[in-house]
N, CA, C and O atoms as a Tinker XYZ file with bonds, in Angstrom:
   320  protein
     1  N     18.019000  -10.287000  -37.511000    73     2
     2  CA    19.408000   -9.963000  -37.765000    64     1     3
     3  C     20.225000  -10.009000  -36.478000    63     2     4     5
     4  O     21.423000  -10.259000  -36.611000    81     3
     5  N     19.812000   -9.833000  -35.422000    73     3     6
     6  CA    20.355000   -9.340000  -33.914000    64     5     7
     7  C     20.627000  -10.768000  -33.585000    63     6     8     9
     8  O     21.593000  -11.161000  -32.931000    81     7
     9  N     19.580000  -11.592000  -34.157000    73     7    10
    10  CA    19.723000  -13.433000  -33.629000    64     9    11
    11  C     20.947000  -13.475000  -34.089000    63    10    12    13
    12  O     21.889000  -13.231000  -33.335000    81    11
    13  N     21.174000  -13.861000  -35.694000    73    11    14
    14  CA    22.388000  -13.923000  -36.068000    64    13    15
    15  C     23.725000  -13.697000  -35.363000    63    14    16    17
    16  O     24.639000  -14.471000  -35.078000    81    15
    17  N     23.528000  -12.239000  -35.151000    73    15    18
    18  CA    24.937000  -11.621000  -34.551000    64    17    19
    19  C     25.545000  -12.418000  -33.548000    63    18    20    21
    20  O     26.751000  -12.665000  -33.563000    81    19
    21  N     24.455000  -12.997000  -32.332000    73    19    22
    22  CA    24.720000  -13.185000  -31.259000    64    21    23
    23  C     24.685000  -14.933000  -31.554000    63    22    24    25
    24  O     24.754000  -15.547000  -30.489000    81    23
    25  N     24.610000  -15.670000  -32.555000    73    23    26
    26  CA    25.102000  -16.771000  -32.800000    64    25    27
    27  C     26.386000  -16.507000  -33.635000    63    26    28    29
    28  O     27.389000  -17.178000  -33.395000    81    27
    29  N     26.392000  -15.840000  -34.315000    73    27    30
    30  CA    27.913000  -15.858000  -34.376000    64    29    31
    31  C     28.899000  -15.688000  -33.717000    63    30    32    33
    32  O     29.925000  -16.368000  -33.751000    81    31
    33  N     28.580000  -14.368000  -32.775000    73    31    34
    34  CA    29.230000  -14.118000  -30.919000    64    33    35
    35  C     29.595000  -15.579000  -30.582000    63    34    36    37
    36  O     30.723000  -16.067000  -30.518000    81    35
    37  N     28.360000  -16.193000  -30.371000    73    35    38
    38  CA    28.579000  -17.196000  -29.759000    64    37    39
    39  C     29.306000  -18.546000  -30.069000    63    38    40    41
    40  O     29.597000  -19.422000  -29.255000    81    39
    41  N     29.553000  -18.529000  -31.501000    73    39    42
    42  CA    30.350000  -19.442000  -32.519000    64    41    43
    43  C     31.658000  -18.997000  -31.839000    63    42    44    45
    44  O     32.366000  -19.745000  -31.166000    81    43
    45  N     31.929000  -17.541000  -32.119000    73    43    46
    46  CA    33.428000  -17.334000  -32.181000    64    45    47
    47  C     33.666000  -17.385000  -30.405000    63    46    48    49
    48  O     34.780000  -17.505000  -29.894000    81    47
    49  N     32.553000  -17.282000  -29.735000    73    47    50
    50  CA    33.779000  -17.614000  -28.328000    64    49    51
    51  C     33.844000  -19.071000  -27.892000    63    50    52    53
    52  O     34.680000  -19.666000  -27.212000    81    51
    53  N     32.889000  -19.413000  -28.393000    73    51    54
    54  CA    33.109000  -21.155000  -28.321000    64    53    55
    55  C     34.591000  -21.565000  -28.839000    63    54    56    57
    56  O     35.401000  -22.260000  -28.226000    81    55
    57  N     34.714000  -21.101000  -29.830000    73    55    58
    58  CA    35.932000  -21.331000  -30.819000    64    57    59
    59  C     37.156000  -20.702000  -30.360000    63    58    60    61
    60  O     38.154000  -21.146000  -30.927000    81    59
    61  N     37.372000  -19.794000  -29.496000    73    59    62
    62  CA    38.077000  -19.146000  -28.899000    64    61    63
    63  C     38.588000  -20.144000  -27.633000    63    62    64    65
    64  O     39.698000  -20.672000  -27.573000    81    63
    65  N     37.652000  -20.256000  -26.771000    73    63    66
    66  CA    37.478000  -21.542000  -25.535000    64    65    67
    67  C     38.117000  -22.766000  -25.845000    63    66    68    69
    68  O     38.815000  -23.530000  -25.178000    81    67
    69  N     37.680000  -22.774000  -27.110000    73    67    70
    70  CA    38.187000  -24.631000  -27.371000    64    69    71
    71  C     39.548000  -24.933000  -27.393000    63    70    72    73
    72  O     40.083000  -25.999000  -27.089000    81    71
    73  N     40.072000  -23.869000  -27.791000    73    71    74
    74  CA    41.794000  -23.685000  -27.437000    64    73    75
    75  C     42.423000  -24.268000  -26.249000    63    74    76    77
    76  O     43.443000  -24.954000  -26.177000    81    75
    77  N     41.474000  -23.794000  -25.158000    73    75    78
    78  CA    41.906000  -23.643000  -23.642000    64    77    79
    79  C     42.084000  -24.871000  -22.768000    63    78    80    81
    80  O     42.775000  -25.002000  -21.758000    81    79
    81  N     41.016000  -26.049000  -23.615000    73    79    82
    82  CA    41.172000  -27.366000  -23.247000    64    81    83
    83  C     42.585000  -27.557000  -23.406000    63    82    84    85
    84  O     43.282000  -27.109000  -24.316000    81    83
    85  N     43.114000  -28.608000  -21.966000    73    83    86
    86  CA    44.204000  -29.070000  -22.224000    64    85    87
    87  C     43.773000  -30.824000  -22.418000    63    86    88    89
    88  O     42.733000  -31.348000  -22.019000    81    87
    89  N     44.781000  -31.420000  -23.062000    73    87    90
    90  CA    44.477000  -32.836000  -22.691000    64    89    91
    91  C     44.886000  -33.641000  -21.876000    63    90    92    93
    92  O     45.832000  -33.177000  -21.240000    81    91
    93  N     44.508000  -35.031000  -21.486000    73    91    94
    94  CA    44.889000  -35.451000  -21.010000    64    93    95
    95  C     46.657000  -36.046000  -20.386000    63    94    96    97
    96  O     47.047000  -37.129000  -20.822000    81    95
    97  N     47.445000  -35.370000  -19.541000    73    95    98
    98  CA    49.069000  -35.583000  -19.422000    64    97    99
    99  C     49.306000  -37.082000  -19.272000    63    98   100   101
   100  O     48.811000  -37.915000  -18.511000    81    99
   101  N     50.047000  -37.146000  -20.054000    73    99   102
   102  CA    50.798000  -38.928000  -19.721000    64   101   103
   103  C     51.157000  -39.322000  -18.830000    63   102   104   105
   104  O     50.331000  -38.826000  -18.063000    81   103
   105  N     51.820000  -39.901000  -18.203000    73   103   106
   106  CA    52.473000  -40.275000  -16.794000    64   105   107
   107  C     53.501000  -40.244000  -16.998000    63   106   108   109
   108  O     53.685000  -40.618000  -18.157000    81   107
   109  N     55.011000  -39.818000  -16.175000    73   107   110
   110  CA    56.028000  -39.509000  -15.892000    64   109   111
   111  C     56.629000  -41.369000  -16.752000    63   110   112   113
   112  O     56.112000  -42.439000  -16.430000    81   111
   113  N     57.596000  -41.244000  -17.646000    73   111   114
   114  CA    58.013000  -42.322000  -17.665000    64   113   115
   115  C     59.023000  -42.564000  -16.781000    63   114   116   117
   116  O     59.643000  -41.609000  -16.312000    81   115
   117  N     59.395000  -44.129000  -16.355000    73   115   118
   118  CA    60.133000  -44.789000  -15.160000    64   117   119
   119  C     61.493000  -44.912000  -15.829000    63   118   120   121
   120  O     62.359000  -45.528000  -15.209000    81   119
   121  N     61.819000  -44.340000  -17.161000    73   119   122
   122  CA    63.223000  -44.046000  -17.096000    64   121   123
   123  C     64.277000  -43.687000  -16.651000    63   122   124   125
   124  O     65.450000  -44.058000  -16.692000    81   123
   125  N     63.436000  -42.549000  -16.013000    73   123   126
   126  CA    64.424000  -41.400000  -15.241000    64   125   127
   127  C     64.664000  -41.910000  -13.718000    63   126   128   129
   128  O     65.630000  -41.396000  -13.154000    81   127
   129  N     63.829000  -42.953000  -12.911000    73   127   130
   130  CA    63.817000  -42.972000  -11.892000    64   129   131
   131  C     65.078000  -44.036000  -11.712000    63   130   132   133
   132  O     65.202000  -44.800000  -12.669000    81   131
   133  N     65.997000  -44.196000  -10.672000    73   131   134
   134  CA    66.778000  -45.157000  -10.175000    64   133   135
   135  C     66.665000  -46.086000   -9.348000    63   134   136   137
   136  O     66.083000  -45.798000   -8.303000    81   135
   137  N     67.136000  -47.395000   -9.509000    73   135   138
   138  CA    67.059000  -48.398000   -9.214000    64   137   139
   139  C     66.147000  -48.263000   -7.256000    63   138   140   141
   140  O     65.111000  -48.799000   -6.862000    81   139
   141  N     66.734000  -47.706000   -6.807000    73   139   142
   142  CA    66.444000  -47.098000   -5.508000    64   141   143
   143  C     65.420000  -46.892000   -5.365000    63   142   144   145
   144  O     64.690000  -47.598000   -4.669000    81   143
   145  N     64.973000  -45.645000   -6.108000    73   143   146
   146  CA    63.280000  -44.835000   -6.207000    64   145   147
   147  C     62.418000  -46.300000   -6.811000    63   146   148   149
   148  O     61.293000  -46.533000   -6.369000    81   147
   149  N     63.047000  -47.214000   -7.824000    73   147   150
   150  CA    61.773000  -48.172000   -7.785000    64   149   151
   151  C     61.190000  -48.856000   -6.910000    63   150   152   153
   152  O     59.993000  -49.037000   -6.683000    81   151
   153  N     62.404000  -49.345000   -6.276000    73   151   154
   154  CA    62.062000  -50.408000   -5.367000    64   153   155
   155  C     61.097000  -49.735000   -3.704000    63   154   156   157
   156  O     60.410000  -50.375000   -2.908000    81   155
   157  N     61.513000  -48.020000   -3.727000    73   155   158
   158  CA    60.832000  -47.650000   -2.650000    64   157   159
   159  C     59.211000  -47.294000   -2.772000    63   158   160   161
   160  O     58.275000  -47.201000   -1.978000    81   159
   161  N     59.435000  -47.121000   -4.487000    73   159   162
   162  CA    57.780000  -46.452000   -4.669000    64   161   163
   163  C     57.163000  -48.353000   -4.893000    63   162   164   165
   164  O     55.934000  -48.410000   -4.925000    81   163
   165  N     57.810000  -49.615000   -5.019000    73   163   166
   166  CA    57.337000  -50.890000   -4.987000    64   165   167
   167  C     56.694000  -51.066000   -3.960000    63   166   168   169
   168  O     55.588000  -51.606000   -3.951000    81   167
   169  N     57.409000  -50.552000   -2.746000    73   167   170
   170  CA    57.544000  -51.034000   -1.547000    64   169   171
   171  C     57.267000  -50.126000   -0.322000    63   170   172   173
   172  O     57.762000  -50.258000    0.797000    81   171
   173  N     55.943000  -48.703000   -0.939000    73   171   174
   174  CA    55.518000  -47.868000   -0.149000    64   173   175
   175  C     54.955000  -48.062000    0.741000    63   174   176   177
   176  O     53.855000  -48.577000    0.541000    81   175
   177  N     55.408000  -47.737000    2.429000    73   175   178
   178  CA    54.363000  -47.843000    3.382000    64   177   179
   179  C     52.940000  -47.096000    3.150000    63   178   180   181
   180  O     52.680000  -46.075000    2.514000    81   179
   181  N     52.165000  -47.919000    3.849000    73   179   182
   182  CA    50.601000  -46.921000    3.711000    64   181   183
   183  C     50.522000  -46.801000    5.539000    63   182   184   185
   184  O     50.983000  -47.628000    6.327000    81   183
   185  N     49.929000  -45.751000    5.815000    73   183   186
   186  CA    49.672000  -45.678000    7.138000    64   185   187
   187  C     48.283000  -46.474000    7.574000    63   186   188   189
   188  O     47.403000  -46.423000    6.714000    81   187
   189  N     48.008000  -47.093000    8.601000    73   187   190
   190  CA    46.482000  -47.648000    8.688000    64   189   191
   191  C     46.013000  -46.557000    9.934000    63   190   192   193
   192  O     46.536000  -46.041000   10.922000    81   191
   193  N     44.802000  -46.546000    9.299000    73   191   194
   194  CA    43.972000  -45.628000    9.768000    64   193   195
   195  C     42.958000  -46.331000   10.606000    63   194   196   197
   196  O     42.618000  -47.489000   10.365000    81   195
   197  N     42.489000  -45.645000   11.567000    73   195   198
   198  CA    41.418000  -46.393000   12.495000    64   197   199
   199  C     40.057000  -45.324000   12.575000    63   198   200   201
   200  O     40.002000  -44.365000   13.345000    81   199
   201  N     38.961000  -45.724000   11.587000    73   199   202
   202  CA    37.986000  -45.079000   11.846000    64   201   203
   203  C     37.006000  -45.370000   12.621000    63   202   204   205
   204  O     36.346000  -46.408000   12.632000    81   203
   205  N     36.865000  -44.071000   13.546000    73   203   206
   206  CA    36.149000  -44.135000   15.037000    64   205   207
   207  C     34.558000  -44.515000   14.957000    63   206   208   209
   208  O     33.849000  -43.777000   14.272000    81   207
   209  N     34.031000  -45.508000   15.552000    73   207   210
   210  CA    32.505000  -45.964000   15.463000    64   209   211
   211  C     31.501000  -45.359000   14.905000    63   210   212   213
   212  O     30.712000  -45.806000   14.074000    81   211
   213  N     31.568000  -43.939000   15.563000    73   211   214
   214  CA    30.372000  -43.678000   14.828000    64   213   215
   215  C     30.605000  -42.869000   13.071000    63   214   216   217
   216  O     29.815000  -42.018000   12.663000    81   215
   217  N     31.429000  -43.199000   12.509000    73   215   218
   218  CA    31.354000  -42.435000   10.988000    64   217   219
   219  C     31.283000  -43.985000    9.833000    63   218   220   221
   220  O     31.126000  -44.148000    8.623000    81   219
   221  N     31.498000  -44.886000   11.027000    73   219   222
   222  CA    31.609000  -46.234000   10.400000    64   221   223
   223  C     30.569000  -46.843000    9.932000    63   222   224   225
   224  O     29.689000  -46.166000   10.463000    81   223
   225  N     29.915000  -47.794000    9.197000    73   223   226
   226  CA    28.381000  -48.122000    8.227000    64   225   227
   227  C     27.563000  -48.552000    9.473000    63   226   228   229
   228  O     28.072000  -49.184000   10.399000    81   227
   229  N     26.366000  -48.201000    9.441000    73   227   230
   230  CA    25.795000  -48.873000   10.200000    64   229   231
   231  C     24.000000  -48.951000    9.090000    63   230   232   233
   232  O     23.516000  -48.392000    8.106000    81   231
   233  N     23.620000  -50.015000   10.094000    73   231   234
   234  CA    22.062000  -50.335000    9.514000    64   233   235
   235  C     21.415000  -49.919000   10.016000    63   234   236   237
   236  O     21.291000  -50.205000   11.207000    81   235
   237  N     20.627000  -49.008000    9.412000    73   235   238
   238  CA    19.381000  -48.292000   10.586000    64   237   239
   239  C     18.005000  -48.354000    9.895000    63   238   240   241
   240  O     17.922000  -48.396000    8.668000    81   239
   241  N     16.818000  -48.358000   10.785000    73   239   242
   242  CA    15.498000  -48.931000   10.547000    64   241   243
   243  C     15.444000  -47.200000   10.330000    63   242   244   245
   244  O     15.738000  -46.285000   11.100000    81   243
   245  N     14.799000  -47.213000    8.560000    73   243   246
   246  CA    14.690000  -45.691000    8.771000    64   245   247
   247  C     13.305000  -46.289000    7.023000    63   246   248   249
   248  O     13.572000  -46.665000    5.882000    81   247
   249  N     11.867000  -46.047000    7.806000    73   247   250
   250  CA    10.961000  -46.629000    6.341000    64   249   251
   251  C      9.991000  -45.477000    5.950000    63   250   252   253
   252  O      8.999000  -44.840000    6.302000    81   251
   253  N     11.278000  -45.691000    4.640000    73   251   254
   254  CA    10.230000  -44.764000    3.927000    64   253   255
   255  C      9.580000  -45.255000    2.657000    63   254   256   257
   256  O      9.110000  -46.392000    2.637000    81   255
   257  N      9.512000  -44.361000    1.442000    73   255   258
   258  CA     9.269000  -44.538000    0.115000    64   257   259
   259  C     10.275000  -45.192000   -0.606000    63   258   260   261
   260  O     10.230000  -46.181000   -1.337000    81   259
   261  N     11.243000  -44.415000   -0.244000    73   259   262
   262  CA    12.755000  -44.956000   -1.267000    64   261   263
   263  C     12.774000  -46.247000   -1.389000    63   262   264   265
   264  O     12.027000  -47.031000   -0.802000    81   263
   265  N     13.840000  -46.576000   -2.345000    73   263   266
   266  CA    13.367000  -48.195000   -2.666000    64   265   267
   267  C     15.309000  -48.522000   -1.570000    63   266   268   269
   268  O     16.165000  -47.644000   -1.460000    81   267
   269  N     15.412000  -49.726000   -1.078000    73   267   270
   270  CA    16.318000  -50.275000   -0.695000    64   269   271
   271  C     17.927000  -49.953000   -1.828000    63   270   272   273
   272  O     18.086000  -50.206000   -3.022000    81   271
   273  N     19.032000  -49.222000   -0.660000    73   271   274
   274  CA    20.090000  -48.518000   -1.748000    64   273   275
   275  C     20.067000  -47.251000   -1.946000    63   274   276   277
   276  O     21.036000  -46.715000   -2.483000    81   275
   277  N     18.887000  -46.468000   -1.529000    73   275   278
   278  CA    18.830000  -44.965000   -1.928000    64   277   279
   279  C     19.921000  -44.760000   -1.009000    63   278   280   281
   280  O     20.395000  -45.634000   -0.282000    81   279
   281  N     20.399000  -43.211000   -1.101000    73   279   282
   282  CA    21.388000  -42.541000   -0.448000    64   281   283
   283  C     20.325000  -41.307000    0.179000    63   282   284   285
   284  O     20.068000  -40.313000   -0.500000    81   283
   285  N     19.845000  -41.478000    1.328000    73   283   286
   286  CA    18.753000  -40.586000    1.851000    64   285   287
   287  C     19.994000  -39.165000    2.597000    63   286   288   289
   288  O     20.706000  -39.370000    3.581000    81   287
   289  N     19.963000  -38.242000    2.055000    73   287   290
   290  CA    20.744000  -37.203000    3.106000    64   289   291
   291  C     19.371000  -36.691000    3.955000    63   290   292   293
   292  O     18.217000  -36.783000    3.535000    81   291
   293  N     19.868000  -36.028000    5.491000    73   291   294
   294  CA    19.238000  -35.554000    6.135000    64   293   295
   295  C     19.554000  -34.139000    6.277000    63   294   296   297
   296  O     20.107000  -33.955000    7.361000    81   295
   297  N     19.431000  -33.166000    5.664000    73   295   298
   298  CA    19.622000  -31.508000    5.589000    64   297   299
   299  C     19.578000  -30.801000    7.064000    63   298   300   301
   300  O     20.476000  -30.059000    7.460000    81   299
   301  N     18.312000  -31.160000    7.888000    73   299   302
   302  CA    17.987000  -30.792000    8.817000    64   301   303
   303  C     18.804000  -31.150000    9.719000    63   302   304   305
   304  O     19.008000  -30.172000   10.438000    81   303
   305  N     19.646000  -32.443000   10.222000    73   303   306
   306  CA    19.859000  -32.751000   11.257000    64   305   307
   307  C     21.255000  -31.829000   11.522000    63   306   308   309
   308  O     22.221000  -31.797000   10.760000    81   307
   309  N     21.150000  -31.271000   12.482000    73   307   310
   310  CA    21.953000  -30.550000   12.784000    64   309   311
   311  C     23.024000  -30.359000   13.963000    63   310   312   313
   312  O     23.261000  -29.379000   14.668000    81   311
   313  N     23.614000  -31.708000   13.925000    73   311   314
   314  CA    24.644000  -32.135000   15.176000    64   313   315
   315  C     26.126000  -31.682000   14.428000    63   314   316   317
   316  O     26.427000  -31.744000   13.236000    81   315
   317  N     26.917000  -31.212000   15.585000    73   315   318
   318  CA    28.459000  -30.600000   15.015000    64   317   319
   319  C     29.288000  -31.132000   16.249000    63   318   320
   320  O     30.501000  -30.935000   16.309000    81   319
């Protein structure tokens, strides 16, 4: 009997929760924006970025088990 209870508990807060989902928001339509705002959000600068050598890809002789493509993290290494 106690099973029961606590599947029904559990029915009704599920059912309670499901409310809380929102969905997915649409995107702002380009009605509202003026001739101006199009052509600047057309024609946005991007800044270029210069990433410094060492965060950049490199190939390193490192043989293990993994097959070629793994994503090996190292936990231990502990440089800051």
């Amino acid at each position: 009997m106690a099973r029961r209870g606590v599947g029904v508990l559990l029915g009704l807060i599920g059912l309670a929760l499901g409310g809380c989902v929102e969905s997915q928001l649409s995107p702002a339509p380009d009605v509202n924006l003026k001739p101006r705002d199009r052509q600047l959000l057309a024609n946005a600068p991007y800044a270029q970025a210069a990433i410094p050598e060492a965060y950049q890809r490199h190939i390193v002789g490192y043989h293990r088990k993994e097959a070629a493509g793994t994503v090996v993290i190292d936990t231990d290494n502990k440089f800051l």
